[in-house]
Tab-separated table of C-alpha atoms in Angstrom:
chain	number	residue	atom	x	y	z
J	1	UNK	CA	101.890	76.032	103.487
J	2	UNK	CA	102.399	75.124	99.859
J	3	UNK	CA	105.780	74.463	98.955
J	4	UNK	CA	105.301	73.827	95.372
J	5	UNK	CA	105.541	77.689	95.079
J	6	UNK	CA	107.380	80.220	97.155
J	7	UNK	CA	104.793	83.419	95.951
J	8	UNK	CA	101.708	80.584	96.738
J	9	UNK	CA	102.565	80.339	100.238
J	10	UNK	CA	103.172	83.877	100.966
J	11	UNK	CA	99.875	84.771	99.543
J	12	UNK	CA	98.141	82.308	101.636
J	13	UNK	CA	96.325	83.030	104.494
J	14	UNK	CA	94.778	86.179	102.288
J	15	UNK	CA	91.210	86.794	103.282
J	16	UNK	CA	89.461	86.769	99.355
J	17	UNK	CA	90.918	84.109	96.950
J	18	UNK	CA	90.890	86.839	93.968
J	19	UNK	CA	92.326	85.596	91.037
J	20	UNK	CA	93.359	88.735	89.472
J	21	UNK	CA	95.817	89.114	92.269
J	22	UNK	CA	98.864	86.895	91.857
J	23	UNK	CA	100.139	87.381	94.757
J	24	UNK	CA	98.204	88.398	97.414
J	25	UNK	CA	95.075	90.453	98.269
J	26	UNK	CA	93.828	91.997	101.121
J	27	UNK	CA	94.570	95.899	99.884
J	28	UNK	CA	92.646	98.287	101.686
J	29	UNK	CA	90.921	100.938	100.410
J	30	UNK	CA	92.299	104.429	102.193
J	31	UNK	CA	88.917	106.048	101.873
J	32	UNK	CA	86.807	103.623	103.311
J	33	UNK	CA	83.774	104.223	104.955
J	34	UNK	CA	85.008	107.836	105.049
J	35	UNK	CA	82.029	110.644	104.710
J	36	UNK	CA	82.869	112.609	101.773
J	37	UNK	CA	80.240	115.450	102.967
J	38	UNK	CA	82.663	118.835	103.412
J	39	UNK	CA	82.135	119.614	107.221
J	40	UNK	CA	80.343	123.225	107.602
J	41	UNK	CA	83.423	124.923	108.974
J	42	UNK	CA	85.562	124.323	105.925
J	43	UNK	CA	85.866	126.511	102.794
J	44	UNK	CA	85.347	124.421	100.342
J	45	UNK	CA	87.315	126.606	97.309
J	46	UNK	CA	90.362	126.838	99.677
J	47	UNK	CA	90.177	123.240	100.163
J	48	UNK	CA	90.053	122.502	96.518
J	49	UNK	CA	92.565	124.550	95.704
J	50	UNK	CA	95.072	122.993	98.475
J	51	UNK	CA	94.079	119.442	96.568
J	52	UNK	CA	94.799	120.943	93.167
J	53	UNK	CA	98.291	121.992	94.658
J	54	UNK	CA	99.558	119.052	95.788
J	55	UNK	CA	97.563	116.688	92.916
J	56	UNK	CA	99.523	118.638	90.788
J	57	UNK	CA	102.712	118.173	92.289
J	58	UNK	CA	102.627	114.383	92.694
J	59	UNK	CA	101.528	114.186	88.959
J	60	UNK	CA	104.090	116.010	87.132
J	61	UNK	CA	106.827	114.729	89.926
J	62	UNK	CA	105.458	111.243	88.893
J	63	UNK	CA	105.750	111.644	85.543
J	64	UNK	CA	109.850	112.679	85.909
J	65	UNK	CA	109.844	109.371	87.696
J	66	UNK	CA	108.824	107.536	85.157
J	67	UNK	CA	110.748	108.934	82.867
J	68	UNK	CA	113.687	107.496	84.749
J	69	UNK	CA	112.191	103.733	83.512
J	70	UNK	CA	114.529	102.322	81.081
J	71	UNK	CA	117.116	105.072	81.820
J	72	UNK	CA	118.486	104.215	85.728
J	73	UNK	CA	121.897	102.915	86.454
J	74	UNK	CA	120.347	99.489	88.171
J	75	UNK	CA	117.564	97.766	87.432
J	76	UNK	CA	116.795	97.441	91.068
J	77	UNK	CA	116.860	101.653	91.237
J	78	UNK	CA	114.372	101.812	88.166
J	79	UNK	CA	111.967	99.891	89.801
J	80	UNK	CA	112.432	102.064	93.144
J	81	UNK	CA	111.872	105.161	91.146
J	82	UNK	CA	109.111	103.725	89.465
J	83	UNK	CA	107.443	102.523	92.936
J	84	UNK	CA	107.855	105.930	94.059
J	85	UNK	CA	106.184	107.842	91.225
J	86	UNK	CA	103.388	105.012	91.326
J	87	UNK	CA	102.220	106.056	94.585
J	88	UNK	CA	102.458	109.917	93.700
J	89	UNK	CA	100.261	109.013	91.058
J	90	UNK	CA	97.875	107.211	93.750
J	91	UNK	CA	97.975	110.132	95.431
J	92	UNK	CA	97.482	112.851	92.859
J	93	UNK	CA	94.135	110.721	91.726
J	94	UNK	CA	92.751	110.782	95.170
J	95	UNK	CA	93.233	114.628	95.379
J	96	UNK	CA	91.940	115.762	92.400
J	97	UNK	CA	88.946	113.068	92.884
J	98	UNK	CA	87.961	115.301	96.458
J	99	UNK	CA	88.763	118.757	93.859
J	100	UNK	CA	86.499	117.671	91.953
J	101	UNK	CA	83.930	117.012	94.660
J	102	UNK	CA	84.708	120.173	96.676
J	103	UNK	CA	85.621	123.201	93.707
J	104	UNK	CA	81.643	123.222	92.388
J	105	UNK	CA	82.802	121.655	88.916
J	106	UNK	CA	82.282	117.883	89.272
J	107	UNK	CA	85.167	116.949	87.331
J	108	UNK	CA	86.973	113.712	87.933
J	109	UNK	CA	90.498	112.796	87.970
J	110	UNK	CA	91.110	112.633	84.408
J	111	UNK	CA	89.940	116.187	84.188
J	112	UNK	CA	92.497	117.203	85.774
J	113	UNK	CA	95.227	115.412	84.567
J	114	UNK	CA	94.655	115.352	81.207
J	115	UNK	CA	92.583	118.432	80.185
J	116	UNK	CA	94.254	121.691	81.868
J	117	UNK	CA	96.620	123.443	80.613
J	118	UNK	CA	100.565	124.518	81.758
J	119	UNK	CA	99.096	127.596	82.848
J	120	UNK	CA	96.351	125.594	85.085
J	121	UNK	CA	98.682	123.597	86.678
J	122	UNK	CA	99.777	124.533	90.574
J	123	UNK	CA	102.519	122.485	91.253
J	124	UNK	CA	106.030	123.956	92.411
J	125	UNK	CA	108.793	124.577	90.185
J	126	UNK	CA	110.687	122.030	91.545
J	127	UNK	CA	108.692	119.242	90.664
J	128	UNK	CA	108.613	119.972	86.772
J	129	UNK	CA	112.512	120.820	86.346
J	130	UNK	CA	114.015	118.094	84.297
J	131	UNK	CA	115.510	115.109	85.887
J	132	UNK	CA	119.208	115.894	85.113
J	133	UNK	CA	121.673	113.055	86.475
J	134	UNK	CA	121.162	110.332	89.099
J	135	UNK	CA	122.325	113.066	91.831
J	136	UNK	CA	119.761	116.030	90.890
J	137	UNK	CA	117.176	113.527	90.914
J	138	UNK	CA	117.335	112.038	94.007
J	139	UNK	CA	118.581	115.163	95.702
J	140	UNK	CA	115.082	116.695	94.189
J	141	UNK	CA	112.870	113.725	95.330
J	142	UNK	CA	114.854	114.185	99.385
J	143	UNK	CA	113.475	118.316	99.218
J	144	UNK	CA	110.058	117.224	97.924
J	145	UNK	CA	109.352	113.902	99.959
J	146	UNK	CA	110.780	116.158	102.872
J	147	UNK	CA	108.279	118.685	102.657
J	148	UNK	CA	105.511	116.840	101.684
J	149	UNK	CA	105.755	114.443	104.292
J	150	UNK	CA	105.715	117.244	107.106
J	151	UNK	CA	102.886	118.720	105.015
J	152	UNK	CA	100.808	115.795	105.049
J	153	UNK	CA	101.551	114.984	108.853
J	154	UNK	CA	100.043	117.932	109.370
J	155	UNK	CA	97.332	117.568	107.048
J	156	UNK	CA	96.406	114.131	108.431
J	157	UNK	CA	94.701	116.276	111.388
J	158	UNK	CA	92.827	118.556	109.025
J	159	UNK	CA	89.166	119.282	109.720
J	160	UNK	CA	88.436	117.733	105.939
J	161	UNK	CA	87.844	113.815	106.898
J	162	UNK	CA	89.066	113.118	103.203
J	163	UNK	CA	91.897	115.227	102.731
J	164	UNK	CA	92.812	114.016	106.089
J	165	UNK	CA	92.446	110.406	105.191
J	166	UNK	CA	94.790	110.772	101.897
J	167	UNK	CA	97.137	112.239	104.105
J	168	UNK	CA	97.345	109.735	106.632
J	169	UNK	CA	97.728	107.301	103.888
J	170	UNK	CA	100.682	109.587	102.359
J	171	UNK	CA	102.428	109.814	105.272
J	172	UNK	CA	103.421	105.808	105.058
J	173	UNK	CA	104.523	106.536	101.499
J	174	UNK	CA	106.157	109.705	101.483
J	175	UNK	CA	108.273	108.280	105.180
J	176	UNK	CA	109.774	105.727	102.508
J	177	UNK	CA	110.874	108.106	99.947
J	178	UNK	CA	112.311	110.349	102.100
J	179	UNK	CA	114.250	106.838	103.314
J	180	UNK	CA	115.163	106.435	99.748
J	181	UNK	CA	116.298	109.897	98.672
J	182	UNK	CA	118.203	110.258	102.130
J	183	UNK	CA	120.395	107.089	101.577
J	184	UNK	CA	121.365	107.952	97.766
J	185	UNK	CA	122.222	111.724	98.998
J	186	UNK	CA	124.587	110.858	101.617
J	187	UNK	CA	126.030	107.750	99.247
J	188	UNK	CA	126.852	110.124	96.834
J	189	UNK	CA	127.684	113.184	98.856
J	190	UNK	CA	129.851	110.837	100.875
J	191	UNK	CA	131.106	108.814	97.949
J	192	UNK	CA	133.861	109.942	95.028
J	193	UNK	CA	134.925	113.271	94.396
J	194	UNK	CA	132.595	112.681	91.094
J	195	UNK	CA	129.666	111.955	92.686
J	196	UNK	CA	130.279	114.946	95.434
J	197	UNK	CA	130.700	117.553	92.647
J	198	UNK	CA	127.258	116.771	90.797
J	199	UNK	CA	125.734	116.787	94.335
J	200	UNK	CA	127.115	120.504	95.064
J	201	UNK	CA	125.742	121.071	91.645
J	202	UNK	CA	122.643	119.603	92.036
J	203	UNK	CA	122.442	121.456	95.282
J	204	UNK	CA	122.932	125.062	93.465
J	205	UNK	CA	121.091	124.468	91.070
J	206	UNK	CA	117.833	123.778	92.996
J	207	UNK	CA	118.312	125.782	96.352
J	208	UNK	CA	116.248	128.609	94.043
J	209	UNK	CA	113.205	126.382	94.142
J	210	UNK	CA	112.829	125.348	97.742
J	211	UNK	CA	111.378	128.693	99.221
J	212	UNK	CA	108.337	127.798	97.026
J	213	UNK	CA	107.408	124.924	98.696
J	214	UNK	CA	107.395	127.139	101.953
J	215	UNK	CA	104.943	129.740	100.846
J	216	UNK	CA	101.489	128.641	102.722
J	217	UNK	CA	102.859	126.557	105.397
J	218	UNK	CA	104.602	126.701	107.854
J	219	UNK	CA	106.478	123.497	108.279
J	220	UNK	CA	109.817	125.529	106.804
J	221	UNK	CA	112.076	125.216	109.915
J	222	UNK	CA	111.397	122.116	110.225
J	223	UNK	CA	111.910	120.527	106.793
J	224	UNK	CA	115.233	122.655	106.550
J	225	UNK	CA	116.418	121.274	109.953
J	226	UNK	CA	115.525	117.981	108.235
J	227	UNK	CA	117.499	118.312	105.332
J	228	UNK	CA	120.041	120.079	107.519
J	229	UNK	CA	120.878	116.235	108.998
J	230	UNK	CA	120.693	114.552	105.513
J	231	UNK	CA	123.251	116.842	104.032
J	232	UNK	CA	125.322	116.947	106.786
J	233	UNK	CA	125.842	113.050	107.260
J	234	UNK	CA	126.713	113.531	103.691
J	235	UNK	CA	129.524	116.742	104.037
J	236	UNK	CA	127.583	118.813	101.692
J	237	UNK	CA	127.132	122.438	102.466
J	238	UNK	CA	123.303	123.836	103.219
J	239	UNK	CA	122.994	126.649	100.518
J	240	UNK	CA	120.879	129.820	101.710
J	241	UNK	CA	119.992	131.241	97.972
J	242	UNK	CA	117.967	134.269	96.904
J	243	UNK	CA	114.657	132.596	96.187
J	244	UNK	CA	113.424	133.242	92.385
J	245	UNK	CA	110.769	135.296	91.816
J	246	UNK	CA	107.285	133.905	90.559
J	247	UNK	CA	105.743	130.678	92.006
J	248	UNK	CA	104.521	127.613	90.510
J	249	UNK	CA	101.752	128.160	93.306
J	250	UNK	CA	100.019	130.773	91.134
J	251	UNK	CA	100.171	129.162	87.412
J	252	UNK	CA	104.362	130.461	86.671
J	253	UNK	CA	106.409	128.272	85.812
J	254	UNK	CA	109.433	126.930	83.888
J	255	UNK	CA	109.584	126.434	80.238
J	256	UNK	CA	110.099	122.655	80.945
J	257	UNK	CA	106.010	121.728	82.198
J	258	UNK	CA	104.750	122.685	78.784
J	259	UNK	CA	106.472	119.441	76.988
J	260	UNK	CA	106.210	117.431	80.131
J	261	UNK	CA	102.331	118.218	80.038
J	262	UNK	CA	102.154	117.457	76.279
J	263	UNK	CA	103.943	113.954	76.513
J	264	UNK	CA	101.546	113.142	79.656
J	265	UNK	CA	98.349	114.509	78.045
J	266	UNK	CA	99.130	113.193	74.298
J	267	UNK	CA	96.968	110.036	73.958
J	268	UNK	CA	94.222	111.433	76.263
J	269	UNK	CA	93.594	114.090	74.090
J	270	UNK	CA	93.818	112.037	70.862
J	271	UNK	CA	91.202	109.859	71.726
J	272	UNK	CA	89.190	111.811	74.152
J	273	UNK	CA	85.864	109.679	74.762
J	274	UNK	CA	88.679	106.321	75.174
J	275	UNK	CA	87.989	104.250	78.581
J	276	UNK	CA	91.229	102.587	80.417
W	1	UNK	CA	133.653	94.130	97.659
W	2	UNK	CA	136.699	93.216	94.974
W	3	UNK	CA	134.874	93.859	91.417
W	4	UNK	CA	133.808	97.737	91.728
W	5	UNK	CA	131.991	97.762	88.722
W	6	UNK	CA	129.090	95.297	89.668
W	7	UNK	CA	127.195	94.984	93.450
W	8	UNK	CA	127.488	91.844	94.734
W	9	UNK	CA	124.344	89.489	95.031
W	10	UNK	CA	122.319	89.245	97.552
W	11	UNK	CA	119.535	86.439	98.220
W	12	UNK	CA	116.303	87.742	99.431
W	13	UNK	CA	113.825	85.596	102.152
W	14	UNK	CA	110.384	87.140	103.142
W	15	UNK	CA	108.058	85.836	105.715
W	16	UNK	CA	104.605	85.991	104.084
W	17	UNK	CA	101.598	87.777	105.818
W	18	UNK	CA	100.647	85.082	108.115
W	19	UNK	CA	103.929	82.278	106.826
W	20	UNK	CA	105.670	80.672	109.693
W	21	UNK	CA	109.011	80.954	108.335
W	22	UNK	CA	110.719	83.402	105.533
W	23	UNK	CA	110.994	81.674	102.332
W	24	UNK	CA	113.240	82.046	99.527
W	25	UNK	CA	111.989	84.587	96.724
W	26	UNK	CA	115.160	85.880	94.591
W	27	UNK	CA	117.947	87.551	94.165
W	28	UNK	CA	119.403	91.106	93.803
W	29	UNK	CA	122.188	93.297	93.423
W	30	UNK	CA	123.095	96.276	96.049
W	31	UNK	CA	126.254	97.793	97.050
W	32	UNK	CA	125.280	96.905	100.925
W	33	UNK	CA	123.611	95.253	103.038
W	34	UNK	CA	120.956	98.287	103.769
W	35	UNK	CA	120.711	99.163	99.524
W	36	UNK	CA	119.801	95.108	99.589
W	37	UNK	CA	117.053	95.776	102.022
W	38	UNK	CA	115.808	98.843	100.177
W	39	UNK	CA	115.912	97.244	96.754
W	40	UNK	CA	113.998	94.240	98.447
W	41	UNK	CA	111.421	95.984	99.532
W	42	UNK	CA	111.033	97.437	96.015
W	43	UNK	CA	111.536	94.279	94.169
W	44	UNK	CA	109.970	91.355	96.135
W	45	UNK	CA	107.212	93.211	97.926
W	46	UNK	CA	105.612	95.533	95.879
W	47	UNK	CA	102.328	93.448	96.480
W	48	UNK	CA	101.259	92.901	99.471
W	49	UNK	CA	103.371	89.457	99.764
W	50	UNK	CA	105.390	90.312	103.232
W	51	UNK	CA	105.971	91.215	106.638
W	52	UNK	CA	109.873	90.759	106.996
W	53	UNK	CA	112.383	90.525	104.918
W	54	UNK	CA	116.071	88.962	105.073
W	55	UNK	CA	118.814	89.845	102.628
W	56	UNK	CA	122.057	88.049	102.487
W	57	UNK	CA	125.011	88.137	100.536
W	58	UNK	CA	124.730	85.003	98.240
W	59	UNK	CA	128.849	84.172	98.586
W	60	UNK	CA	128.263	84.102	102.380
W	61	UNK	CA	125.564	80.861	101.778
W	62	UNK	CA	126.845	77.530	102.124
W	63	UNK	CA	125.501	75.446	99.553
W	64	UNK	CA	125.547	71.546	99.181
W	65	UNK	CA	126.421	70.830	95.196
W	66	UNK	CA	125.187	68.275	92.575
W	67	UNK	CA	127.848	66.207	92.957
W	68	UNK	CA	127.154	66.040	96.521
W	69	UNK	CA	123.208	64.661	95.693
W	70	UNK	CA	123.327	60.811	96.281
W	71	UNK	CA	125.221	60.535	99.678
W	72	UNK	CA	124.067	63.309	101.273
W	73	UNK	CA	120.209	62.528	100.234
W	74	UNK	CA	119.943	59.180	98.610
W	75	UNK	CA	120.399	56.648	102.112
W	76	UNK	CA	117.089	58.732	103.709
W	77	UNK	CA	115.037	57.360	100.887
W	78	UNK	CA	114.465	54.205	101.616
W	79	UNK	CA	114.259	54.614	105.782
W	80	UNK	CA	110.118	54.453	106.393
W	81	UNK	CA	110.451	53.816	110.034
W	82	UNK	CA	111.980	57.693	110.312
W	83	UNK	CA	108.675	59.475	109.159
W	84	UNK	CA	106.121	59.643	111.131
W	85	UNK	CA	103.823	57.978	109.159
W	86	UNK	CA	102.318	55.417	112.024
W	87	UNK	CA	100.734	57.821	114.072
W	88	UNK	CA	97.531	59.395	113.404
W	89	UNK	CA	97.800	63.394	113.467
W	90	UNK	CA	94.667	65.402	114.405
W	91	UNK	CA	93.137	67.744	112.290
W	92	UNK	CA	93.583	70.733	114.678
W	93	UNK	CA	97.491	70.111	115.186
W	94	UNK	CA	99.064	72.365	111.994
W	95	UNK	CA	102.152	72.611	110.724
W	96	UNK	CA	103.700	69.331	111.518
């Protein structure tokens, strides 16, 4: 081992001595030496469109993420919410890379992200609402990591060997952010009489939303029995709210996506034919 | 925890992919001992540098001082005979 450096040692031992990697290599590519043919039993439209969905949903959910970046209480809890909305964003570039090779159009990733409109866009409600405090974000993030991860341990078994393979991959992920989002909500559920109130409030205000998420699959009893455990550790009530009408699933949404969409799309659409 | 507007410090040792032994990387703040893990795993391994990971708080270390330097360190200086410098090691034995 070399002791001159603590980061030199732990990368040692890496297979490839990349330099562009300061510290460490070895990633591994999630789609490798995965056939990206779409097996004869699978629709191919449905299967785009269940990529566009949940693309879209780790996109604009990254995107409130970020915007937490120079704006969390800790330093340590900006770069957690910034980890997390990193890998959404891996994971909205693989799915609209296998939309764009399964919906007939060809388009790649940037496409998608960068030149569609609000109305275009798939993802739930509850991923574009604003971030609001510390407490409606993470209480936001448990719901969505939640269902996503039950979704995509589902989807890991899905005839599509892509879609399957993105899922696998987002099942790692999504297991940590669910981690993350479950410790902050019982924290603060279980903390101050402060931090208790903007949970209840954070937990009316987005109860509306969740029935969304439920709409095509049927992983509902099982999320809600999930969150049933976080909220109780944390003495917060389960709310059982009239769902709102109109779904994110079919192009609806709240008047907060359109300025979200024009912040993310901004300098692609200024400079169009730019390379990054 | 006596100062309720800042988490205490934690020091943060990760054992590298194949390292023998965790090694010192930095520090962090976290309100406990499970936050420091979490924020650990966020800060310190974000790329691919770890398998494990030890957080502790930093008041709970022991820690020789300056002052300290000459007599604790200074008589092992000059003291050849204690390194095992006469034998010959072979090239397959690591780690010594």
């Amino acid at each position: 081992m070399s002791d001159d450096h603590v980061y030199l040692s732990l990368a040692e031992g890496h297979d490839d001595s990349d330099a562009r990697w300061a510290f460490g290599t070895g990633f591994e590519d999630p789609l490798h030496g995965v056939d990206t043919a779409v097996p004869e039993t699978v629709d191919a439209a449905r299967l785009a469109a269940t990529c566009l969905a949940l693309g879209d949903d780790a996109l604009v959910l990254a995107q409130r993420l970020a915007e937490w970046v120079t704006r969390a209480p800790e330093l340590e809890e900006e770069m957690a919410l910034a980890n997390i909305g990193l890998d959404l964003l891996g994971q909205a570039r693989l799915l609209y890379a296998r939309c764009g090779q399964t919906d007939g159009t060809g388009r790649t990733e940037d496409a998608y992200a960068y030149f569609r409109d609000t109305g275009d866009f798939r993802n739930v409600r509850l991923a574009e609402l604003p971030n609001g405090d510390f407490a409606h974000s993470v209480l936001r993030l448990l719901m969505f990591a939640s269902w996503r991860l039950a979704h995509f341990t589902e989807l890991a078994g899905t005839p599509d060997p892509v879609l399957a393979a993105i899922a696998a991959k987002g099942v790692k992920e999504l297991t940590y952010h669910r981690q993350y989002a479950a410790e902050w909500v019982v924290r603060l559920g279980d903390g101050t009489e402060e931090s208790h109130a903007r949970m209840l409030t954070a937990l009316e205000s987005q109860a509306p939303y969740w029935e969304e998420l439920f709409a095509a699959e049927d992983v509902r009893d099982a999320v809600l029995a999930d969150l049933r455990q976080v909220l109780d550790a944390a003495g917060l009530p389960v709310p059982d709210p009239a769902p709102l009408p109109g779904s994110g699933r079919d192009g609806e949404h709240t008047e907060h996506l359109a300025p979200l969409l024009a912040e993310l799309q901004s300098v692609a659409r200024a400079h169009p034919e730019a390379t990054w | 925890m006596s100062d309720p507007e800042n988490w205490p410090l934690y020091e943060v040792f990760i054992r590298g992919k194949r390292g023998l032994n965790h090694v010192h990387v930095g520090s962090l703040h976290a309100a406990d001992d499970q936050m420091a893990l979490t924020h650990a795993r966020d800060l310190y391994t974000r790329r691919n540098e770890g398998v494990s990971i030890w957080a502790v708080r930093s008041d709970h270390i022991a820690a020789t001082t300056r002052d300290e330097k000459d007599p604790f360190f200074a008589p092992s200086a000059d003291k050849v005979y204690r390194h095992p410098t006469f034998y010959d090691i072979p090239d397959d034995v690591p780690h010594i």
